[in-house]
Amino acid sequence: MQEEYRLIQDSAKRLAEALAAEAGPGGIAADAFSRQAVEALVASGLWALASPPEYAGVGGDPRALALVAYELARVSGSLALSFVAHSSVCRALDNFGSSAQKQDYLPRLAAGSVGAFAVHEAASGAVAAAVATRAELAGLDLLLTGSKFFVTNGREADVILALARSDSQEADGPSFSVILLDGSTPGLTRGPHDSRMGLNGTGSCEMVFRRCRVPAEQVVGDVGGGMGVLKAALVEYAFFGAAAVSLGLANSCLDIALRHASERTIQGLAIGEQQAVRLMIAEMDGLVGASGMLLWDAATRAVETPEQAVLLASRAKRFTSSSAVRVADLAIQVCAGHGYSRELPLENHYRDARGLTIHYKTTELLGFDIAGLVLERRGAEAWPPPELGSE
Ligand SMILES: Cc1cc2nc3c(=O)[nH]c(=O)nc-3n(C[C@H](O)[C@H](O)[C@H](O)COP(=O)(O)OP(=O)(O)OC[C@H]3O[C@@H](n4cnc5c(N)ncnc54)[C@H](O)[C@@H]3O)c2cc1C
């Protein structure tokens, strides 16, 4: 691994371990958004990671994002996912923001403001093209009306990117834009914290926009270019971060199961000596190893062959998230009653991992997209992939 990645990972690992040590035996609170953790990320410089170098970041390298998300997820799935969501906002502004938007928002986002990306709605599910929120021109302003749900960082967000229909005429079909809003915009209200199975420390909530008035220059990128912003900032970037959250959770589960299998003895024999337990360990090891390699390979190739980024990111997210659920499940089985009880963080990891198979695009819809791209290719992929095999 190149030195710059090692430095980023070391810094994230040190920070994650310090946060966990500070939190004490129960670990980082799983049910509350941690402003304290955000401050620590700001102090370490990692909160600005996705911003361009002139705004204290490293730009849109998905490997850097994945390394930080992975280390954070090993101690808190919620903190890691909040970081990924915030980073997707920085990434969208870096790629598509006007210079005024960058100058105004990126320093704030580096200094501790929290970003949220609001796309999904009650009637849209994972299909972004079904959103009904509208941004209508009113003189020199836009009026934003609609609502979004399950928005990561929603309760805490100071800076919001919202996908909206931007064209009231829709002569050539619907057109979508990404609108940049301050968290204090009049007309914006937020629901209570969503109460969920897991990932409850992400400040997730519903957001309602009642004729929120923003200057028309608050469109990020071109009017009608919203889907392109989503593709670059969410699919081709944040998906790698989300995959790394799954990998971090899975890796932590394996660690805990291995320790338990060595330390727990029955009739003088460690349970790790039992064949049934070993088979579970082998399966976990294979899934964690394969997820790690797939994620690094996919993130590397996405940079080198951007035309393949959607397939690579979708594949990495789908495989790592499904694998993490299986690994967490097996780890609980290895630790049995101790895994099921709250004395170990496994039950929490399991609930967090489950959410990553739904987050942004469900496993099924990712599968639909992946199959479409693979069918278009009309053949299996060469191995090793030419762009890696030539090294
Ligand atoms: C942890 C977490 C974080 C999230 N963060 C954000 C966020 O930051 N911003 C945001 O905007 N949203 C966020 N969401 C919302 C998330 O994107 C949606 O929950 C997700 O897109 C699925 O939509 P839905 O829940 O309405 O499911 P539905 O779309 O109702 O799907 C229900 C079921 O039907 C299946 N299904 C639906 N359509 C098809 C189809 N065409 N083919 C096959 N199967 C189909 C689905 O796979 C699923 O099994 C988050 C969700 C979670 C769980």
Short mmCIF file of C-alpha atoms and ligand atoms in Angstrom, two decimals:
data_model
loop_
_atom_site.label_atom_id
_atom_site.label_comp_id
_atom_site.label_asym_id
_atom_site.label_seq_id
_atom_site.Cartn_x
_atom_site.Cartn_y
_atom_site.Cartn_z
CA MET A 1 0.00 0.00 0.00
CA GLN A 2 1.29 3.45 -0.84
CA GLU A 3 2.61 5.52 2.05
CA GLU A 4 -0.14 8.15 1.81
CA TYR A 5 -2.83 5.49 2.34
CA ARG A 6 -0.93 4.00 5.25
CA LEU A 7 -0.75 7.42 6.91
CA ILE A 8 -4.49 7.98 6.44
CA GLN A 9 -5.33 4.55 7.81
CA ASP A 10 -2.96 4.92 10.79
CA SER A 11 -4.49 8.26 11.65
CA ALA A 12 -8.05 6.84 11.44
CA LYS A 13 -7.08 3.76 13.47
CA ARG A 14 -5.47 5.86 16.23
CA LEU A 15 -8.51 8.10 16.36
CA ALA A 16 -10.98 5.18 16.43
CA GLU A 17 -9.04 3.43 19.20
CA ALA A 18 -8.83 6.64 21.24
CA LEU A 19 -12.58 7.21 20.89
CA ALA A 20 -13.30 3.63 21.93
CA ALA A 21 -10.93 3.88 24.92
CA GLU A 22 -12.52 7.16 25.99
CA ALA A 23 -16.00 5.64 25.75
CA GLY A 24 -15.05 2.83 28.16
CA PRO A 25 -16.26 -0.77 28.41
CA GLY A 26 -19.67 -0.26 26.75
CA GLY A 27 -17.99 1.20 23.63
CA ILE A 28 -19.15 4.28 21.74
CA ALA A 29 -22.85 4.91 22.39
CA ALA A 30 -24.77 3.15 19.63
CA ASP A 31 -27.97 5.15 20.07
CA ALA A 32 -26.83 8.75 19.89
CA PHE A 33 -25.05 10.87 17.31
CA SER A 34 -21.66 11.85 18.74
CA ARG A 35 -20.70 15.50 18.21
CA GLN A 36 -17.65 14.73 20.32
CA ALA A 37 -16.51 12.13 17.79
CA VAL A 38 -17.07 14.63 14.96
CA GLU A 39 -14.88 17.15 16.81
CA ALA A 40 -12.17 14.50 17.10
CA LEU A 41 -12.45 13.81 13.36
CA VAL A 42 -12.18 17.56 12.69
CA ALA A 43 -9.09 17.84 14.92
CA SER A 44 -7.44 14.93 13.08
CA GLY A 45 -8.21 16.50 9.69
CA LEU A 46 -10.21 13.46 8.57
CA TRP A 47 -13.59 15.20 8.58
CA ALA A 48 -12.43 17.13 5.48
CA LEU A 49 -11.00 14.04 3.74
CA ALA A 50 -13.33 14.16 0.72
CA SER A 51 -12.71 17.86 0.07
CA PRO A 52 -10.07 18.88 -2.47
CA PRO A 53 -6.52 19.56 -1.22
CA GLU A 54 -7.03 23.36 -1.23
CA TYR A 55 -9.75 22.76 1.36
CA ALA A 56 -7.65 20.41 3.50
CA GLY A 57 -8.78 17.10 1.98
CA VAL A 58 -7.38 14.50 -0.39
CA GLY A 59 -10.15 14.73 -3.01
CA GLY A 60 -12.36 11.95 -4.21
CA ASP A 61 -10.15 8.89 -3.83
CA PRO A 62 -12.49 6.05 -2.83
CA ARG A 63 -9.61 4.09 -1.26
CA ALA A 64 -8.88 6.86 1.23
CA LEU A 65 -12.58 7.08 2.09
CA ALA A 66 -12.78 3.31 2.51
CA LEU A 67 -9.77 3.15 4.83
CA VAL A 68 -11.21 5.73 7.22
CA ALA A 69 -14.73 4.24 7.10
CA TYR A 70 -13.30 0.79 7.79
CA GLU A 71 -11.35 1.88 10.88
CA LEU A 72 -14.29 3.86 12.26
CA ALA A 73 -16.70 0.95 11.66
CA ARG A 74 -14.53 -1.35 13.74
CA VAL A 75 -15.54 0.76 16.76
CA SER A 76 -18.87 2.27 15.61
CA GLY A 77 -20.94 1.50 12.53
CA SER A 78 -22.97 4.65 13.10
CA LEU A 79 -19.98 6.97 13.27
CA ALA A 80 -18.54 5.37 10.13
CA LEU A 81 -21.78 5.77 8.17
CA SER A 82 -22.19 9.38 9.34
CA PHE A 83 -18.66 10.05 8.10
CA VAL A 84 -19.44 8.49 4.71
CA ALA A 85 -22.67 10.52 4.30
CA HIS A 86 -20.89 13.75 5.26
CA SER A 87 -18.04 12.93 2.86
CA SER A 88 -20.49 12.41 -0.02
CA VAL A 89 -21.65 16.02 0.42
CA CYS A 90 -18.04 17.30 0.30
CA ARG A 91 -17.43 15.14 -2.75
CA ALA A 92 -20.48 16.51 -4.60
CA LEU A 93 -19.42 20.09 -3.87
CA ASP A 94 -15.84 19.37 -4.94
CA ASN A 95 -16.95 17.80 -8.23
CA PHE A 96 -19.88 20.00 -9.14
CA GLY A 97 -19.99 23.05 -6.84
CA SER A 98 -19.47 26.57 -8.17
CA SER A 99 -16.43 28.37 -6.78
CA ALA A 100 -18.76 30.46 -4.58
CA GLN A 101 -20.38 27.29 -3.19
CA LYS A 102 -16.98 25.76 -2.50
CA GLN A 103 -15.63 28.87 -0.81
CA ASP A 104 -18.72 29.24 1.30
CA TYR A 105 -19.39 25.63 2.31
CA LEU A 106 -16.23 23.51 2.18
CA PRO A 107 -14.39 25.39 4.98
CA ARG A 108 -17.46 25.05 7.20
CA LEU A 109 -17.80 21.37 6.38
CA ALA A 110 -14.12 20.88 7.30
CA ALA A 111 -14.55 22.80 10.56
CA GLY A 112 -17.30 20.62 12.01
CA SER A 113 -20.48 21.41 10.10
CA VAL A 114 -22.27 18.17 9.29
CA GLY A 115 -23.44 17.28 5.77
CA ALA A 116 -26.44 15.14 4.76
CA PHE A 117 -27.57 13.89 1.35
CA ALA A 118 -31.37 13.67 1.12
CA VAL A 119 -32.69 11.65 -1.81
CA HIS A 120 -35.28 9.07 -0.87
CA GLU A 121 -38.95 9.64 -0.24
CA ALA A 122 -41.89 7.65 1.00
CA ALA A 123 -43.09 6.95 -2.53
CA SER A 124 -39.71 6.63 -4.25
CA GLY A 125 -37.85 3.92 -2.29
CA ALA A 126 -34.47 3.42 -3.87
CA VAL A 127 -35.63 4.71 -7.26
CA ALA A 128 -34.28 8.26 -7.35
CA ALA A 129 -36.18 9.04 -10.54
CA ALA A 130 -39.43 8.61 -8.59
CA VAL A 131 -38.81 11.51 -6.18
CA ALA A 132 -41.61 14.05 -6.02
CA THR A 133 -39.92 16.92 -4.12
CA ARG A 134 -40.04 20.00 -6.37
CA ALA A 135 -37.78 23.00 -6.79
CA GLU A 136 -39.80 25.71 -8.55
CA LEU A 137 -38.43 28.98 -9.83
CA ALA A 138 -39.85 32.05 -8.09
CA GLY A 139 -38.10 35.10 -9.49
CA LEU A 140 -34.42 34.73 -8.62
CA ASP A 141 -35.13 32.05 -6.05
CA LEU A 142 -36.15 28.42 -5.88
CA LEU A 143 -38.96 27.16 -3.69
CA LEU A 144 -38.34 23.64 -2.44
CA THR A 145 -41.36 21.57 -1.41
CA GLY A 146 -41.48 17.91 -0.43
CA SER A 147 -40.13 15.45 2.10
CA LYS A 148 -37.30 12.95 2.47
CA PHE A 149 -36.96 10.01 4.79
CA PHE A 150 -34.30 7.99 6.63
CA VAL A 151 -31.72 10.73 6.00
CA THR A 152 -28.38 9.85 7.60
CA ASN A 153 -27.12 12.82 9.70
CA GLY A 154 -30.54 14.40 9.12
CA ARG A 155 -31.07 15.60 12.70
CA GLU A 156 -27.60 17.12 12.90
CA ALA A 157 -27.07 18.41 9.37
CA ASP A 158 -25.92 22.01 8.91
CA VAL A 159 -25.55 21.55 5.15
CA ILE A 160 -28.04 19.54 3.11
CA LEU A 161 -28.04 18.38 -0.49
CA ALA A 162 -31.54 17.47 -1.64
CA LEU A 163 -32.60 15.86 -4.90
CA ALA A 164 -35.64 17.60 -6.44
CA ARG A 165 -37.58 17.79 -9.67
CA SER A 166 -36.36 20.98 -11.21
CA ASP A 167 -38.62 21.47 -14.17
CA SER A 168 -42.27 22.35 -13.72
CA GLN A 169 -43.06 21.94 -17.43
CA GLU A 170 -41.40 18.55 -17.91
CA ALA A 171 -41.89 18.72 -21.66
CA ASP A 172 -38.95 16.39 -22.22
CA GLY A 173 -39.64 14.20 -19.21
CA PRO A 174 -38.71 14.96 -15.62
CA SER A 175 -35.47 16.72 -14.85
CA PHE A 176 -33.74 16.54 -11.49
CA SER A 177 -31.36 18.87 -9.71
CA VAL A 178 -29.43 18.77 -6.47
CA ILE A 179 -30.23 21.76 -4.26
CA LEU A 180 -27.87 23.05 -1.57
CA LEU A 181 -29.54 24.24 1.64
CA ASP A 182 -28.44 25.53 5.00
CA GLY A 183 -29.81 23.58 7.92
CA SER A 184 -31.36 26.81 9.21
CA THR A 185 -33.41 27.53 6.06
CA PRO A 186 -36.94 28.65 7.04
CA GLY A 187 -39.53 26.05 6.11
CA LEU A 188 -37.20 23.11 6.78
CA THR A 189 -38.40 20.89 9.61
CA ARG A 190 -37.06 17.58 10.83
CA GLY A 191 -38.85 14.64 12.34
CA PRO A 192 -37.74 12.94 15.54
CA HIS A 193 -34.83 10.51 15.49
CA ASP A 194 -35.83 7.41 13.56
CA SER A 195 -36.00 4.50 15.94
CA ARG A 196 -34.45 1.58 14.07
CA MET A 197 -33.04 -1.89 14.43
CA GLY A 198 -29.46 -0.55 14.19
CA LEU A 199 -27.31 2.39 13.13
CA ASN A 200 -29.20 4.54 15.61
CA GLY A 201 -26.26 6.89 16.16
CA THR A 202 -26.48 8.38 12.67
CA GLY A 203 -29.06 11.06 13.51
CA SER A 204 -31.38 9.56 10.90
CA CYS A 205 -34.72 11.33 10.46
CA GLU A 206 -37.35 12.56 8.06
CA MET A 207 -36.94 16.03 6.56
CA VAL A 208 -39.82 18.18 5.36
CA PHE A 209 -39.35 21.17 3.04
CA ARG A 210 -42.28 23.62 3.08
CA ARG A 211 -41.62 26.20 0.37
CA CYS A 212 -38.00 26.56 1.46
CA ARG A 213 -36.69 29.61 -0.36
CA VAL A 214 -33.09 29.41 -1.60
CA PRO A 215 -31.30 31.52 -4.22
CA ALA A 216 -31.37 29.88 -7.66
CA GLU A 217 -27.53 29.69 -7.55
CA GLN A 218 -27.88 27.01 -4.88
CA VAL A 219 -28.26 24.31 -7.54
CA VAL A 220 -25.16 22.09 -7.42
CA GLY A 221 -23.93 21.45 -10.95
CA ASP A 222 -26.27 22.06 -13.86
CA VAL A 223 -30.02 22.48 -13.57
CA GLY A 224 -31.27 19.05 -14.62
CA GLY A 225 -27.91 17.44 -13.79
CA GLY A 226 -28.98 15.93 -10.48
CA MET A 227 -28.61 12.29 -11.49
CA GLY A 228 -25.01 12.92 -12.55
CA VAL A 229 -24.26 14.38 -9.11
CA LEU A 230 -25.79 11.32 -7.43
CA LYS A 231 -23.79 8.98 -9.64
CA ALA A 232 -20.46 10.65 -8.90
CA ALA A 233 -20.91 11.42 -5.20
CA LEU A 234 -23.01 8.49 -4.03
CA VAL A 235 -22.60 5.51 -6.36
CA GLU A 236 -19.03 6.00 -7.52
CA TYR A 237 -17.77 7.29 -4.18
CA ALA A 238 -19.96 6.77 -1.11
CA PHE A 239 -20.74 3.17 -2.10
CA PHE A 240 -17.08 2.34 -1.47
CA GLY A 241 -17.34 3.99 1.94
CA ALA A 242 -20.50 2.04 2.75
CA ALA A 243 -18.81 -1.19 1.63
CA ALA A 244 -15.93 -0.38 3.96
CA VAL A 245 -18.36 0.11 6.86
CA SER A 246 -19.61 -3.44 6.22
CA LEU A 247 -16.05 -4.73 6.02
CA GLY A 248 -15.07 -3.01 9.28
CA LEU A 249 -18.05 -4.52 11.07
CA ALA A 250 -17.30 -7.99 9.66
CA ASN A 251 -13.65 -7.75 10.57
CA SER A 252 -14.49 -6.76 14.13
CA CYS A 253 -16.95 -9.69 14.39
CA LEU A 254 -14.28 -12.12 13.24
CA ASP A 255 -11.81 -10.70 15.75
CA ILE A 256 -14.26 -11.11 18.61
CA ALA A 257 -15.20 -14.66 17.53
CA LEU A 258 -11.54 -15.71 17.27
CA ARG A 259 -10.76 -14.38 20.74
CA HIS A 260 -13.79 -16.10 22.19
CA ALA A 261 -13.03 -19.40 20.43
CA SER A 262 -9.54 -19.42 21.95
CA GLU A 263 -10.49 -18.29 25.44
CA ARG A 264 -13.71 -20.18 26.10
CA THR A 265 -13.06 -23.71 27.28
CA ILE A 266 -15.47 -26.53 27.93
CA GLN A 267 -14.16 -29.60 29.73
CA GLY A 268 -10.66 -28.21 29.37
CA LEU A 269 -10.88 -27.80 25.60
CA ALA A 270 -11.10 -24.44 23.80
CA ILE A 271 -14.22 -24.34 21.64
CA GLY A 272 -11.96 -23.35 18.72
CA GLU A 273 -10.74 -26.97 18.78
CA GLN A 274 -14.19 -28.20 17.77
CA GLN A 275 -14.66 -28.97 14.11
CA ALA A 276 -18.07 -27.29 13.91
CA VAL A 277 -16.63 -24.06 15.29
CA ARG A 278 -13.64 -24.25 12.96
CA LEU A 279 -15.91 -24.53 9.94
CA MET A 280 -17.69 -21.35 11.00
CA ILE A 281 -14.35 -19.61 11.49
CA ALA A 282 -13.17 -20.72 8.05
CA GLU A 283 -16.31 -19.38 6.45
CA MET A 284 -15.99 -16.04 8.24
CA ASP A 285 -12.32 -15.79 7.32
CA GLY A 286 -13.11 -16.45 3.65
CA LEU A 287 -15.86 -13.85 3.52
CA VAL A 288 -13.84 -11.18 5.31
CA GLY A 289 -10.78 -11.89 3.15
CA ALA A 290 -12.74 -11.88 -0.09
CA SER A 291 -14.62 -8.70 0.87
CA GLY A 292 -11.38 -6.92 1.67
CA MET A 293 -9.72 -7.89 -1.59
CA LEU A 294 -12.81 -7.15 -3.65
CA LEU A 295 -13.23 -3.73 -2.09
CA TRP A 296 -9.59 -2.66 -2.55
CA ASP A 297 -9.47 -4.06 -6.09
CA ALA A 298 -12.78 -2.39 -7.02
CA ALA A 299 -11.82 0.99 -5.55
CA THR A 300 -8.44 0.89 -7.30
CA ARG A 301 -9.94 -0.07 -10.63
CA ALA A 302 -12.70 2.52 -10.31
CA VAL A 303 -9.98 5.19 -10.26
CA GLU A 304 -8.08 3.65 -13.16
CA THR A 305 -11.08 2.78 -15.35
CA PRO A 306 -13.82 5.26 -14.35
CA GLU A 307 -16.18 3.90 -17.02
CA GLN A 308 -16.44 0.74 -14.89
CA ALA A 309 -16.91 2.55 -11.57
CA VAL A 310 -20.67 1.95 -11.27
CA LEU A 311 -20.31 -1.81 -11.71
CA LEU A 312 -17.29 -2.01 -9.42
CA ALA A 313 -18.87 0.08 -6.66
CA SER A 314 -22.21 -1.74 -6.82
CA ARG A 315 -20.51 -5.12 -6.77
CA ALA A 316 -18.32 -4.17 -3.79
CA LYS A 317 -21.26 -2.76 -1.84
CA ARG A 318 -23.50 -5.73 -2.53
CA PHE A 319 -20.93 -8.40 -1.70
CA THR A 320 -19.45 -6.79 1.40
CA SER A 321 -22.83 -5.90 2.91
CA SER A 322 -24.31 -9.39 2.43
CA SER A 323 -21.09 -10.98 3.67
CA ALA A 324 -21.02 -8.81 6.79
CA VAL A 325 -24.49 -9.96 7.79
CA ARG A 326 -23.42 -13.60 7.40
CA VAL A 327 -20.16 -13.03 9.29
CA ALA A 328 -21.96 -11.26 12.15
CA ASP A 329 -24.48 -14.10 12.29
CA LEU A 330 -21.73 -16.74 12.42
CA ALA A 331 -19.78 -14.79 15.04
CA ILE A 332 -22.86 -14.75 17.26
CA GLN A 333 -23.17 -18.51 16.76
CA VAL A 334 -19.53 -19.07 17.73
CA CYS A 335 -19.96 -16.98 20.87
CA ALA A 336 -23.48 -18.39 21.41
CA GLY A 337 -25.12 -16.99 24.55
CA HIS A 338 -22.24 -14.55 25.04
CA GLY A 339 -22.63 -13.34 21.46
CA TYR A 340 -26.37 -12.92 21.80
CA SER A 341 -26.00 -11.02 25.06
CA ARG A 342 -24.97 -7.38 25.18
CA GLU A 343 -21.75 -8.25 26.99
CA LEU A 344 -20.13 -8.43 23.53
CA PRO A 345 -20.78 -5.86 20.74
CA LEU A 346 -21.75 -8.60 18.27
CA GLU A 347 -25.50 -8.13 18.51
CA ASN A 348 -25.00 -4.43 17.81
CA HIS A 349 -22.68 -5.16 14.88
CA TYR A 350 -25.27 -7.56 13.51
CA ARG A 351 -28.02 -4.93 13.64
CA ASP A 352 -25.73 -2.33 12.05
CA ALA A 353 -24.58 -4.72 9.30
CA ARG A 354 -28.20 -5.48 8.44
CA GLY A 355 -28.86 -1.81 7.65
CA LEU A 356 -26.07 -1.70 5.08
CA THR A 357 -27.94 -4.18 2.87
CA ILE A 358 -30.75 -1.60 2.63
CA HIS A 359 -28.86 1.71 2.76
CA TYR A 360 -29.18 3.74 -0.44
CA LYS A 361 -29.90 0.74 -2.69
CA THR A 362 -31.14 -2.59 -1.44
CA THR A 363 -29.28 -5.79 -2.24
CA GLU A 364 -31.96 -6.66 -4.80
CA LEU A 365 -31.80 -3.35 -6.65
CA LEU A 366 -28.01 -3.44 -6.66
CA GLY A 367 -28.28 -6.93 -8.12
CA PHE A 368 -30.62 -5.63 -10.79
CA ASP A 369 -28.14 -2.89 -11.79
CA ILE A 370 -25.15 -5.24 -11.68
CA ALA A 371 -26.85 -7.88 -13.82
CA GLY A 372 -27.82 -5.23 -16.37
CA LEU A 373 -24.21 -4.08 -16.72
CA VAL A 374 -22.84 -7.61 -16.85
CA LEU A 375 -25.41 -8.67 -19.46
CA GLU A 376 -24.39 -5.69 -21.57
CA ARG A 377 -20.80 -6.92 -21.43
CA ARG A 378 -21.94 -10.22 -22.93
CA GLY A 379 -19.26 -12.31 -21.27
CA ALA A 380 -17.44 -12.96 -18.04
CA GLU A 381 -14.73 -10.55 -16.98
CA ALA A 382 -11.13 -11.34 -17.88
CA TRP A 383 -8.98 -12.41 -14.96
CA PRO A 384 -6.82 -10.87 -13.76
CA PRO A 385 -8.43 -7.64 -14.90
CA PRO A 386 -6.17 -6.08 -17.55
CA GLU A 387 -5.67 -2.83 -15.63
CA LEU A 388 -4.37 -4.71 -12.57
CA GLY A 389 -2.76 -7.69 -14.30
CA SER A 390 -0.38 -5.49 -16.28
CA GLU A 391 1.30 -4.16 -13.10
C1 LIG B 1 -28.97 2.69 7.26
C2 LIG B 1 -29.72 3.51 6.25
C3 LIG B 1 -29.23 4.76 5.89
C4 LIG B 1 -29.93 5.54 4.95
N1 LIG B 1 -29.45 6.79 4.63
C5 LIG B 1 -30.10 7.56 3.73
C6 LIG B 1 -29.63 8.88 3.38
O1 LIG B 1 -28.61 9.37 3.90
N2 LIG B 1 -30.32 9.60 2.47
C7 LIG B 1 -31.44 9.10 1.87
O2 LIG B 1 -32.00 9.81 1.04
N3 LIG B 1 -31.92 7.86 2.18
C8 LIG B 1 -31.27 7.08 3.09
N4 LIG B 1 -31.77 5.83 3.42
C9 LIG B 1 -32.99 5.34 2.76
C10 LIG B 1 -32.67 4.20 1.81
O3 LIG B 1 -31.98 4.68 0.71
C11 LIG B 1 -33.97 3.46 1.45
O4 LIG B 1 -34.43 2.83 2.63
C12 LIG B 1 -33.69 2.43 0.37
O5 LIG B 1 -33.41 3.08 -0.83
C13 LIG B 1 -34.85 1.47 0.14
O6 LIG B 1 -36.05 2.17 0.03
P1 LIG B 1 -37.32 1.66 0.88
O7 LIG B 1 -36.84 1.51 2.29
O8 LIG B 1 -38.43 2.58 0.61
O9 LIG B 1 -37.62 0.22 0.32
P2 LIG B 1 -38.59 -0.14 -0.92
O10 LIG B 1 -38.11 0.60 -2.11
O11 LIG B 1 -39.99 -0.01 -0.47
O12 LIG B 1 -38.25 -1.68 -1.13
C14 LIG B 1 -38.94 -2.74 -0.42
C15 LIG B 1 -38.48 -4.08 -0.96
O13 LIG B 1 -38.84 -4.21 -2.32
C16 LIG B 1 -37.70 -4.49 -3.10
N5 LIG B 1 -37.83 -3.80 -4.39
C17 LIG B 1 -38.30 -2.54 -4.60
N6 LIG B 1 -38.26 -2.26 -5.91
C18 LIG B 1 -37.76 -3.33 -6.53
C19 LIG B 1 -37.48 -3.66 -7.87
N7 LIG B 1 -37.70 -2.80 -8.87
N8 LIG B 1 -36.95 -4.87 -8.14
C20 LIG B 1 -36.73 -5.77 -7.13
N9 LIG B 1 -36.97 -5.52 -5.85
C21 LIG B 1 -37.48 -4.33 -5.54
C22 LIG B 1 -36.53 -3.94 -2.30
O14 LIG B 1 -35.30 -4.58 -2.64
C23 LIG B 1 -36.96 -4.27 -0.89
O15 LIG B 1 -36.66 -5.60 -0.60
C24 LIG B 1 -31.10 5.05 4.34
C25 LIG B 1 -31.58 3.78 4.72
C26 LIG B 1 -30.91 3.02 5.65
C27 LIG B 1 -31.44 1.67 6.03
#
